[in-house]
CSV table of C-alpha atoms in Angstrom, one decimal:
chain,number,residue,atom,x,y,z
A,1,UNK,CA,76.7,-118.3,6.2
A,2,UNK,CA,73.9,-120.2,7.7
A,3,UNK,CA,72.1,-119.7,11.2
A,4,UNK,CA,71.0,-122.8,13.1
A,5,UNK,CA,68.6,-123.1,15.5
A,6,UNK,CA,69.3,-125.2,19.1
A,7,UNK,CA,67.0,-126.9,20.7
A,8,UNK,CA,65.2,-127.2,24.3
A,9,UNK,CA,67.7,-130.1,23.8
A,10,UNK,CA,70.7,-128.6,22.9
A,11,UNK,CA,70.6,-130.2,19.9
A,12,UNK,CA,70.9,-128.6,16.4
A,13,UNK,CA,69.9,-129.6,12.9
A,14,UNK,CA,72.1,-128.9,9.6
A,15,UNK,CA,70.9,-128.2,7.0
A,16,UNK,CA,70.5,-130.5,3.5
A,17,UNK,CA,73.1,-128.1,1.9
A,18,UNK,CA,75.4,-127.9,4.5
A,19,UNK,CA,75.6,-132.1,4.7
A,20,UNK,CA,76.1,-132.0,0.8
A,21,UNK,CA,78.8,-129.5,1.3
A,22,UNK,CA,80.5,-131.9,3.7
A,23,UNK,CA,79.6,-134.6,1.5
A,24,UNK,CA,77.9,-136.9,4.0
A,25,UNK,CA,74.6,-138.7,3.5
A,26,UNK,CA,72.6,-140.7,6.3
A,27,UNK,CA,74.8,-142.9,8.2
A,28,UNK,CA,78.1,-141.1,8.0
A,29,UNK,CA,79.7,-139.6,11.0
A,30,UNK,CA,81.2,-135.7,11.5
A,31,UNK,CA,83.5,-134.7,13.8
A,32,UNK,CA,83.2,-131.8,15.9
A,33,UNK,CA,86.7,-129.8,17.1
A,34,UNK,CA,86.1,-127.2,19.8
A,35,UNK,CA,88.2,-124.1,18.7
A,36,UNK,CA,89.2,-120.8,20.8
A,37,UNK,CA,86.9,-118.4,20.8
A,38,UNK,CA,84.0,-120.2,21.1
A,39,UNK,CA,84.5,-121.2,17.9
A,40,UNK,CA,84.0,-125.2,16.6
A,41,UNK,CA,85.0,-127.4,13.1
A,42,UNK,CA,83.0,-129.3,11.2
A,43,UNK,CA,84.2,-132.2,9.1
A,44,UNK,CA,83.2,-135.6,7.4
A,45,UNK,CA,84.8,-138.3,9.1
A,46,UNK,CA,86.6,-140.3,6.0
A,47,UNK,CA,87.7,-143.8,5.8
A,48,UNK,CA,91.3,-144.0,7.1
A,49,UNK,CA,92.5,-147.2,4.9
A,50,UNK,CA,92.5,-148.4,1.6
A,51,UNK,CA,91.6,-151.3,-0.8
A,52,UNK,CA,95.2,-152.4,-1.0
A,53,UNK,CA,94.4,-153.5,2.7
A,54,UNK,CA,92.3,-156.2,1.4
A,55,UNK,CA,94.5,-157.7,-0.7
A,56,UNK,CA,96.1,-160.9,0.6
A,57,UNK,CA,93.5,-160.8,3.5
A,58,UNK,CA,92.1,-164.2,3.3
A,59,UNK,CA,95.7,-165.9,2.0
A,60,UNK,CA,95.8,-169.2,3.4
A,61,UNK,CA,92.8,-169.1,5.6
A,62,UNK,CA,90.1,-170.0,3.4
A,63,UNK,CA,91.0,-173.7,2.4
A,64,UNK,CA,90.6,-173.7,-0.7
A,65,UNK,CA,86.6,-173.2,-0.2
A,66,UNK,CA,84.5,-170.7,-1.4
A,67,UNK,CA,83.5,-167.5,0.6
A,68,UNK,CA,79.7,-166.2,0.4
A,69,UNK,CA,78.9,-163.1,-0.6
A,70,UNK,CA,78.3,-162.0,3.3
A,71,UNK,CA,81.9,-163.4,4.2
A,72,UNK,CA,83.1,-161.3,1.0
A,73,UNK,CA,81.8,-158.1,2.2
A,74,UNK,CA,82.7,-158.4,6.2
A,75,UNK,CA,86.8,-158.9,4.3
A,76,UNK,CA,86.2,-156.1,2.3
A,77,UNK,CA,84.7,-154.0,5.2
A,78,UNK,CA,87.8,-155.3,7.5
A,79,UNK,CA,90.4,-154.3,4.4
A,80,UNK,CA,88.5,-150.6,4.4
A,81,UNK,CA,89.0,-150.2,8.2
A,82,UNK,CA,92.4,-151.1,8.1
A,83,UNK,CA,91.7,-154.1,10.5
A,84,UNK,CA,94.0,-156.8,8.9
């Protein structure tokens, strides 16, 4: 078990083993669920899609041309999010 300290802020801090626990690294969002009892859970917020997503993204929309590397990785990012 691990104590945290708040803030004048309100604001707390976890700690490094705590995030690797979770599995999160800088730039990955938690979620917070308020629980009775004054009581709250913590976890890593995952990616909801999958790479299948991607797959026939682009069908019929590129004409025949070549995407960049950029255009590559904003499909790719789309196909994860589940934004087809």
């Amino acid at each position: 078990m691990s104590t945290l300290t708040v803030t004048a802020k309100g604001q707390v801090t976890l700690r490094k083993d705590l995030l690797e626990h979770l599995g999160v690294h800088p730039g990955d969002k938690i979620s917070i669920e308020k629980l009775p009892g004054g009581r709250v859970e913590v976890k890593a917020v995952r990616p909801t899609g999958n790479i299948s997503n991607a797959f026939g993204f682009l069908k019929g929309k590129t004409n025949g041309r070549s995407l960049s590397i950029g255009e590559m990785n904003a499909v790719i990012a789309d196909g994860w999010a589940g934004k087809r």
